[in-house]
Amino acid sequence: GESSSVVLSYTAGEVGGQEMLVIKNTTNPDQEATAFVNVKVQGLIPLPSSPNYIVSSNDANHPSFTYGTPVLNGVINSVADEYKNVITSGTLKISINDMSLINGGLFDIGGTWSTPHASHRVGEDVDINSLPIDVNTKNPIPRNRQEVKEFISKIKPVFEVRLGCEQIQEYKSIHFRCP
């Protein structure tokens, strides 16, 4: 029989995970091949547990939402350790919210695959709730605007000055990017 070669070009979509490719022979429609491609950001690892922070999310669509680069995970641990040293109550912890999904890619916080978390794709971003969490009640500690500013002022220098991250303005959380 004849031999031939095929050049295939593929561009992954925005969503991490497994994609199926179906390749059909246009001159012989009975010939087709199926292949599966795993689309993911290499090097993402789960945020390890720590006694100095709490992981929380209201997103039931994504139970694995705290994946990051080793650099980001190290930064979070450093910030949590530093925060522990400056707080007055041993029951208050910083609350880590969204990072990246297990495979990276689009993080659709509303379950609609829209892009409100466009930057949470490659494991370099983290949202920290703007209120610390009481470990006994698992609830945020109600704060007035001034207390929230003080909380941010305690963790921002650790992220930005000491660890080289940048703060990105968001509505309900404190968002840092740590490349």
XYZ file of C-alpha atoms in Angstrom:
179
model
C 0.000 0.000 0.000
C 0.791 3.608 -0.263
C 2.282 5.477 2.619
C 1.599 9.072 3.398
C 2.302 11.549 6.100
C 0.107 14.052 7.808
C 1.046 17.285 9.484
C -1.314 18.141 12.285
C -1.482 21.489 14.001
C -3.402 21.765 17.248
C -4.106 24.709 19.512
C -5.394 23.870 22.981
C -8.513 25.553 24.254
C -8.686 27.729 27.351
C -9.896 24.967 29.652
C -7.447 22.512 31.213
C -8.241 18.802 31.139
C -8.558 16.068 28.547
C -9.578 16.871 24.979
C -10.467 14.360 22.285
C -9.125 14.767 18.757
C -10.782 12.952 15.883
C -8.684 12.816 12.724
C -10.495 11.846 9.523
C -9.099 10.908 6.133
C -10.779 13.201 3.622
C -10.071 10.880 0.678
C -11.291 7.790 2.510
C -14.060 8.727 4.975
C -14.015 5.260 6.570
C -10.561 5.932 7.991
C -10.352 7.916 11.183
C -8.249 7.970 14.294
C -9.009 9.220 17.768
C -6.453 10.636 20.176
C -6.711 12.196 23.597
C -4.600 15.169 24.601
C -4.093 16.259 28.205
C -4.118 20.050 28.341
C -2.462 21.336 31.483
C 0.003 23.795 32.898
C 3.146 21.877 33.826
C 4.533 22.145 37.339
C 1.403 23.049 39.311
C 1.280 21.441 42.734
C -1.388 21.536 45.449
C -0.999 24.064 48.230
C 0.147 22.023 51.231
C -1.787 22.264 54.468
C -0.454 24.594 57.134
C -1.424 25.494 60.677
C -1.097 29.169 59.697
C -3.818 29.514 57.058
C -7.251 28.226 56.156
C -8.319 27.289 52.633
C -11.853 28.358 51.780
C -14.027 28.712 48.713
C -17.695 29.014 47.885
C -17.190 27.358 44.499
C -18.740 23.887 44.517
C -17.873 23.484 40.812
C -14.158 23.208 41.540
C -13.069 21.275 44.632
C -9.392 21.484 43.523
C -8.792 25.238 43.349
C -5.519 25.711 45.244
C -2.864 24.657 42.770
C 0.133 26.879 42.217
C 3.746 26.976 41.249
C 6.240 25.994 43.943
C 7.168 29.707 44.135
C 3.575 30.810 44.823
C 3.038 28.074 47.403
C 6.228 29.137 49.167
C 5.106 32.768 49.129
C 1.755 31.861 50.688
C 3.481 29.916 53.454
C 5.846 32.834 54.124
C 2.987 35.323 54.288
C 0.947 33.072 56.585
C 3.936 32.624 58.894
C 4.571 36.365 58.920
C 0.900 37.154 59.589
C 0.908 34.710 62.492
C 3.765 36.710 64.012
C 1.913 40.055 63.841
C -1.627 39.134 64.922
C -2.777 39.386 68.492
C -5.152 36.419 68.560
C -3.974 32.843 68.069
C -7.354 31.860 66.599
C -7.113 34.206 63.574
C -5.672 32.905 60.314
C -5.445 34.287 56.820
C -7.932 32.665 54.474
C -6.668 31.477 51.095
C -9.319 31.461 48.416
C -8.756 30.890 44.707
C -5.448 30.030 43.074
C -5.461 27.818 39.935
C -7.342 24.659 39.069
C -5.568 21.303 39.080
C -4.684 21.546 35.359
C -4.481 25.335 35.164
C -6.431 26.971 32.375
C -9.662 28.925 32.570
C -11.042 29.234 36.113
C -14.780 29.758 35.757
C -15.853 30.764 39.238
C -19.512 31.033 38.264
C -19.758 27.703 36.430
C -20.467 29.535 33.168
C -16.966 29.363 31.626
C -16.800 33.130 31.452
C -13.560 34.830 32.412
C -13.828 36.719 35.709
C -10.735 34.866 36.965
C -8.754 35.328 33.760
C -5.426 35.627 35.547
C -5.785 32.454 37.642
C -4.591 30.211 34.806
C -0.929 29.437 35.348
C -0.498 29.043 39.109
C 0.953 32.484 39.846
C -2.123 34.159 41.367
C -3.812 33.891 44.744
C -6.850 35.510 46.326
C -6.763 36.078 50.058
C -10.034 36.926 51.743
C -9.988 40.494 52.996
C -11.048 39.327 56.454
C -9.131 36.883 58.624
C -10.939 33.713 59.680
C -11.481 32.579 63.264
C -10.404 28.922 63.355
C -12.880 28.122 66.132
C -16.005 29.355 64.314
C -14.718 29.082 60.686
C -16.256 32.521 60.135
C -14.662 35.749 58.978
C -14.087 38.258 61.729
C -16.311 41.268 61.041
C -14.147 44.301 60.495
C -14.752 47.901 59.659
C -13.096 49.492 56.647
C -10.142 50.749 58.716
C -9.425 47.290 60.139
C -9.495 45.774 56.629
C -6.955 48.417 55.519
C -4.770 47.524 58.504
C -4.987 43.813 57.642
C -3.939 44.542 54.068
C -1.139 46.808 55.265
C 0.256 43.925 57.338
C 0.404 41.377 54.521
C 1.055 43.616 51.489
C 4.707 44.434 52.318
C 5.505 40.747 52.727
C 4.073 39.956 49.291
C 5.379 42.983 47.425
C 8.639 44.054 49.007
C 10.093 40.891 50.435
C 8.734 38.373 47.944
C 8.459 40.377 44.699
C 4.725 39.963 44.057
C 2.265 42.578 42.827
C -1.192 43.369 44.152
C -4.050 43.368 41.643
C -7.230 45.219 42.574
C -10.281 43.025 43.037
C -13.643 43.570 44.621
C -13.946 41.100 47.513
C -10.480 39.718 48.008
C -6.832 40.680 48.069
C -5.292 39.386 44.852
C -1.549 38.926 44.387
C 0.444 37.726 41.383
C 3.742 36.066 42.174
C 5.650 35.119 38.994
